[in-house]
GROMACS .gro file of C-alpha atoms in nm:
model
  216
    1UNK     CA    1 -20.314 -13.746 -21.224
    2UNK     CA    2 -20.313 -13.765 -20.821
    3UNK     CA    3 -19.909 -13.723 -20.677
    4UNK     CA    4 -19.732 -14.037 -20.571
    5UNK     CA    5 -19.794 -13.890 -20.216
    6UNK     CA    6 -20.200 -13.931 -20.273
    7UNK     CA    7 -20.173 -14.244 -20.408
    8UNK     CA    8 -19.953 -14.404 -20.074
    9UNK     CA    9 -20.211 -14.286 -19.849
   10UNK     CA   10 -20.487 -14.396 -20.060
   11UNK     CA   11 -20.334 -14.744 -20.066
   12UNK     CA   12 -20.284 -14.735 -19.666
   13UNK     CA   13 -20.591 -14.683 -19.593
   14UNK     CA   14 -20.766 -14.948 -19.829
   15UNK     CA   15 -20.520 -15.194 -19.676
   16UNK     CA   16 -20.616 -15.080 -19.298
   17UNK     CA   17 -20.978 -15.096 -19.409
   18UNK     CA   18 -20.998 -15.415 -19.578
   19UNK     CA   19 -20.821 -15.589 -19.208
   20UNK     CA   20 -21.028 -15.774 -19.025
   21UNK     CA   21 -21.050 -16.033 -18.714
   22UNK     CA   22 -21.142 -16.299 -18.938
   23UNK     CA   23 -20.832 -16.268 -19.114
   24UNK     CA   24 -20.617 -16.353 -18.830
   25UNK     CA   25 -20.529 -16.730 -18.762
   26UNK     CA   26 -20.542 -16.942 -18.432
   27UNK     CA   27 -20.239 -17.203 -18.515
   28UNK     CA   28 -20.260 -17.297 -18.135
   29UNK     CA   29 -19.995 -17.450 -17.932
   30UNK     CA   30 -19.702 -17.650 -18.071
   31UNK     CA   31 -19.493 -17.805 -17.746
   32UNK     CA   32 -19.499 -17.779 -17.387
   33UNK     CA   33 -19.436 -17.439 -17.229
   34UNK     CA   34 -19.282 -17.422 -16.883
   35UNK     CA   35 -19.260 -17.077 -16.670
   36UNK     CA   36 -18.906 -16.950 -16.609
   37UNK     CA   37 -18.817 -17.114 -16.284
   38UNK     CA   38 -18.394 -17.027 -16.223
   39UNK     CA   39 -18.273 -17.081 -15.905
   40UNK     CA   40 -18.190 -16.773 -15.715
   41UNK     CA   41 -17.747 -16.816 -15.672
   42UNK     CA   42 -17.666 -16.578 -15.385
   43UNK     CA   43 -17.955 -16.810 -15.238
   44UNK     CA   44 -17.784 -17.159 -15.322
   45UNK     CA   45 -17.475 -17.034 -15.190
   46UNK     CA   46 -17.621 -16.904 -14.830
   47UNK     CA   47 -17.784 -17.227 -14.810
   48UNK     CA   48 -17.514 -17.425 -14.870
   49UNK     CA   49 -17.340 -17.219 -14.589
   50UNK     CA   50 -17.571 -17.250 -14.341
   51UNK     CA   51 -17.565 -17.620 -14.380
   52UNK     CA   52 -17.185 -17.664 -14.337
   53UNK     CA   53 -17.210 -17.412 -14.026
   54UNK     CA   54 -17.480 -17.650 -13.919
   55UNK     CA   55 -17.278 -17.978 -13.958
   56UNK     CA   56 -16.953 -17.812 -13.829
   57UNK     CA   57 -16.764 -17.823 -14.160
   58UNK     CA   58 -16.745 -17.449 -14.158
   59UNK     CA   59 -16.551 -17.504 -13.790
   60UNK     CA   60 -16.351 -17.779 -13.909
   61UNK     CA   61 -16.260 -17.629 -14.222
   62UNK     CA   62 -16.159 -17.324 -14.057
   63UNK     CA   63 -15.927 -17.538 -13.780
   64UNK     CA   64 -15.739 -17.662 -14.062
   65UNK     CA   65 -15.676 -17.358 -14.263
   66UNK     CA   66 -15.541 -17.224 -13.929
   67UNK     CA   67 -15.330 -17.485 -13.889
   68UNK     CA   68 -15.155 -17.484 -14.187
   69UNK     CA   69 -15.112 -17.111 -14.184
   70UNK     CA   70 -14.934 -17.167 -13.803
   71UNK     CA   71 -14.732 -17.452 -13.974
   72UNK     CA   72 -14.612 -17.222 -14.298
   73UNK     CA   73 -14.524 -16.936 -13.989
   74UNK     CA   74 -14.294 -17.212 -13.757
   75UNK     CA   75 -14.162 -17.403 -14.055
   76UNK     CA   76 -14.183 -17.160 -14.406
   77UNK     CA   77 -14.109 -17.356 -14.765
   78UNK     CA   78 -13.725 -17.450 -14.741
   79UNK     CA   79 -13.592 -17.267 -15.039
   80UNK     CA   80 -13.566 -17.521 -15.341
   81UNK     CA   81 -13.233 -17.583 -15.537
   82UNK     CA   82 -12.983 -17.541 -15.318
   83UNK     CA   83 -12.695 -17.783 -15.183
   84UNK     CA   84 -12.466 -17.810 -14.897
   85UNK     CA   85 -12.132 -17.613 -15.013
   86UNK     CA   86 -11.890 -17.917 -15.065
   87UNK     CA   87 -11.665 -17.717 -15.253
   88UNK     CA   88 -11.536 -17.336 -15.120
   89UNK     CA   89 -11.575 -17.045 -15.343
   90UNK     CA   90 -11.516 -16.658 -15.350
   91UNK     CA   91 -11.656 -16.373 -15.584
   92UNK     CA   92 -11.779 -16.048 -15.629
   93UNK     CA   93 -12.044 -15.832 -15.632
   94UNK     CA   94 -12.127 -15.494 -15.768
   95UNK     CA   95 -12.463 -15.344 -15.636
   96UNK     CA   96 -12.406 -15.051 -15.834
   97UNK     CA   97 -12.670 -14.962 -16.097
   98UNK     CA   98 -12.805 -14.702 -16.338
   99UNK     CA   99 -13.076 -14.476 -16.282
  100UNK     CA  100 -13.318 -14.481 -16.558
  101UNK     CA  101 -13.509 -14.172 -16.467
  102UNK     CA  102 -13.416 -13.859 -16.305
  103UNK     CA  103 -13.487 -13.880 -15.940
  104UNK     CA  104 -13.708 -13.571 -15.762
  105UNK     CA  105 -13.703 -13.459 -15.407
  106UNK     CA  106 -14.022 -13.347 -15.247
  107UNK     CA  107 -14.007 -13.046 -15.416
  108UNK     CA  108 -13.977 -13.176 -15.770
  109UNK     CA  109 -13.568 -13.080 -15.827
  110UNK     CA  110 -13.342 -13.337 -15.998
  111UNK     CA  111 -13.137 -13.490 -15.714
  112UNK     CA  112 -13.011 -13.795 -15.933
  113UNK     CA  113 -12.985 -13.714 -16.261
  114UNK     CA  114 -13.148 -14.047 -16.541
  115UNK     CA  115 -12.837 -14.261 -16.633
  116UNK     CA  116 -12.627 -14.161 -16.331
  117UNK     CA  117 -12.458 -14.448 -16.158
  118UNK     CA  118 -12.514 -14.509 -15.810
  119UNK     CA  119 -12.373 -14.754 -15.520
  120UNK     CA  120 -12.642 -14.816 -15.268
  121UNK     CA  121 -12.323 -14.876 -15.043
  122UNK     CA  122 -12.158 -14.514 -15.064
  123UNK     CA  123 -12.478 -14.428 -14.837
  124UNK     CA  124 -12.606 -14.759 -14.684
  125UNK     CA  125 -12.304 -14.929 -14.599
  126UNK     CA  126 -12.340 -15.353 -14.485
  127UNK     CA  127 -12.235 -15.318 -14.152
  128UNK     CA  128 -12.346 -15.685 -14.018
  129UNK     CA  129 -12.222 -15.934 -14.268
  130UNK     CA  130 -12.549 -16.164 -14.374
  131UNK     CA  131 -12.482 -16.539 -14.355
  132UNK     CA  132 -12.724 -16.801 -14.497
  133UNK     CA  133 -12.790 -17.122 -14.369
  134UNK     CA  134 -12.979 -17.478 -14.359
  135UNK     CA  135 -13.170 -17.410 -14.029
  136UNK     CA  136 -13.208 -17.820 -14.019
  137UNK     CA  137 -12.826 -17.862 -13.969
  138UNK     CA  138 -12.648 -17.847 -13.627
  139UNK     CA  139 -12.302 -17.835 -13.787
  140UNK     CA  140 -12.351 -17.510 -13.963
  141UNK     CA  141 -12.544 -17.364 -13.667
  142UNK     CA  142 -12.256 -17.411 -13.518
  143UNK     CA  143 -12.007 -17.247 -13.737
  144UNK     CA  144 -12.191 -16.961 -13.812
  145UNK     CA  145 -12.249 -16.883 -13.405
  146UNK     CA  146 -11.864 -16.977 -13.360
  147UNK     CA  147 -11.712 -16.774 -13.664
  148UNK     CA  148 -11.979 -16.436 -13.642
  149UNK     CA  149 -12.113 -16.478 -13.317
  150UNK     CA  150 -11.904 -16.112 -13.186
  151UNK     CA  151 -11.993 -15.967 -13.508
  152UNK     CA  152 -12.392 -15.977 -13.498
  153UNK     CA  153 -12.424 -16.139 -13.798
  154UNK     CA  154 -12.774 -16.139 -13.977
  155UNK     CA  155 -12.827 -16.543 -14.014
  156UNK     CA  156 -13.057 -16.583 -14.288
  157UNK     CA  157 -13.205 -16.967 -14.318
  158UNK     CA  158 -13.317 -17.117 -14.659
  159UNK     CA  159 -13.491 -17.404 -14.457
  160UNK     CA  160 -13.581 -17.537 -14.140
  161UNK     CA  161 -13.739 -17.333 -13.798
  162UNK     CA  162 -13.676 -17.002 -13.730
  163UNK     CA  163 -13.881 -16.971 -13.456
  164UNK     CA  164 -13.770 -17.260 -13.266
  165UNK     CA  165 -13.428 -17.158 -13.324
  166UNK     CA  166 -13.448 -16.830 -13.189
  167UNK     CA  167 -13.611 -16.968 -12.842
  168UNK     CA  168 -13.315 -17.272 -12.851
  169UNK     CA  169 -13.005 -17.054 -12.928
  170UNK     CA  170 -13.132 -16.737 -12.787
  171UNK     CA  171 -13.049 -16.527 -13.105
  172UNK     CA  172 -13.258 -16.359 -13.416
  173UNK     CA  173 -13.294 -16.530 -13.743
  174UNK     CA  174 -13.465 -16.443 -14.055
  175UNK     CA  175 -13.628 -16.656 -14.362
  176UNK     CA  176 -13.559 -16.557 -14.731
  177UNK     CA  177 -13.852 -16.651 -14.840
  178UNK     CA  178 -13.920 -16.787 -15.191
  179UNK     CA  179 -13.552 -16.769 -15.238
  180UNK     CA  180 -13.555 -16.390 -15.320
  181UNK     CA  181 -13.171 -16.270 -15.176
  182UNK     CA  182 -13.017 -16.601 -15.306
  183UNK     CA  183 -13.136 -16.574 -15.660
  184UNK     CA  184 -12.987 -16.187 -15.661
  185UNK     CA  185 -12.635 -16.267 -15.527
  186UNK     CA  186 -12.607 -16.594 -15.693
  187UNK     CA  187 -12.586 -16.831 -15.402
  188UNK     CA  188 -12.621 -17.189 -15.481
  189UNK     CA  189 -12.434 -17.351 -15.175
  190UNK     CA  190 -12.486 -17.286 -14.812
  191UNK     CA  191 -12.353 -17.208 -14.543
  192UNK     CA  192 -12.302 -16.842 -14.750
  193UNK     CA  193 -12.155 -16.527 -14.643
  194UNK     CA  194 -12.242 -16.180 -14.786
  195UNK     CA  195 -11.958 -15.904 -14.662
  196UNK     CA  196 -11.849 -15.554 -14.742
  197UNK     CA  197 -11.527 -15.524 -14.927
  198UNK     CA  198 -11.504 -15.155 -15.038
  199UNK     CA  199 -11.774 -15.079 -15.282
  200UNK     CA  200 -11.830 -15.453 -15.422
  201UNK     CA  201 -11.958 -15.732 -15.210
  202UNK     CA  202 -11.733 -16.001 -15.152
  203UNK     CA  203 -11.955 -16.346 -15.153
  204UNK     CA  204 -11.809 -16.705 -15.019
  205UNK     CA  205 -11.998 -17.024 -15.031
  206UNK     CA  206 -11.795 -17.211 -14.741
  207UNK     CA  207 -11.768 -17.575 -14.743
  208UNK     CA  208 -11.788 -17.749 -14.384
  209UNK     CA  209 -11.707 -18.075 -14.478
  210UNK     CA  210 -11.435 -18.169 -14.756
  211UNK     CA  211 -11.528 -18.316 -15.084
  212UNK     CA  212 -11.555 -18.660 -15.106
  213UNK     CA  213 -11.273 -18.828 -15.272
  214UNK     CA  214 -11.359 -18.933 -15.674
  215UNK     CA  215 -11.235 -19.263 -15.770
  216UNK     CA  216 -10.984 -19.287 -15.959
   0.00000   0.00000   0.00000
């Protein structure tokens, strides 16, 4: 009796032997076959460029994303959801906070140890007091200039021109853009004034104009 091993190559090779051309099949073509033909992108896309260069679109385009960016610079986004202070009011505020992780010096030695508290004013004190307002109205131009003007105030505007304001009233002001220093001391109203009272900031939202009168 031959091994299983004999018997698998004895079976192979009747199999390989018994193959032959006429025992394949010709079951010709079923469909229509079309070559791969993908347009090239990197090519589309420097086509497309060269025509817009070619018509002046590119140009144009260009002029008018420099425009907009010179309009944002003269006249930034006015800061949204604020009001004109009809109503006076004073508070607080505490800068101080907690470290959450031990602070290192150059060196790598604790200097601040994690969970310390620490007043950003006991070493940076507010020296100038920082007073926002509505760029867009005269009246509180005119307060702030009249009230701080010996004091060098840092006048902060939530809306209107800064630039056009510094050439007009021959002084510096500065934008707080998307809102960011309002949101953190809690400003709603303007004109506002940030000061230094100790270690806490003292905050006022001053009213220019009295309240209107309810009916009764």
């Amino acid at each position: 009796m031959r091994p299983v091993s004999s018997l698998v190559r004895a079976l192979a090779i009747t199999l390989c032997a018994s193959a032959s051309p006429a025992n394949a099949r010709d079951y010709g073509q079923h469909g229509a076959v079309w070559g791969i033909a993908e347009p090239d992108l990197l090519e589309q896309i420097h086509t497309r460029l060269l025509r817009l260069e070619a018509s002046g679109e590119t140009a144009r385009l260009n002029a008018a994303l420099q425009h907009r960016t010179e309009a944002k610079v003269q006249r930034p986004d006015p800061v949204p959801g604020l009001a004109a202070a009809s109503v006076s009011r004073t508070w607080t505020f505490d800068p101080t906070i907690t470290v959450s992780a031990d602070i290192r010096d150059a060196r790598g030695a604790v200097i601040i140890v994690r969970g310390t508290r620490v007043n950003p004013l006991d070493t940076v004190p507010l020296r100038s007091p920082l007073v926002f307002l509505d760029g867009d109205d005269p009246a509180a131009l005119d307060w702030a200039a009249t009230t701080f003007g010996k004091r060098r105030p840092k006048v902060i505007l939530v809306s209107g021109a800064p630039l056009a304001l510094m050439k007009a009233r021959q002084m510096r002001f500065y934008f707080d853009q998307g809102g960011t220093l309002v949101r953190h001391f809690g400003i709603r109203a303007v004109p506002a004034v940030v000061e230094q009272k100790g270690r806490v900031l003292q905050i006022t939202e001053q009213a220019l104009k009295p309240a209107p009168a309810r009916a009764s």
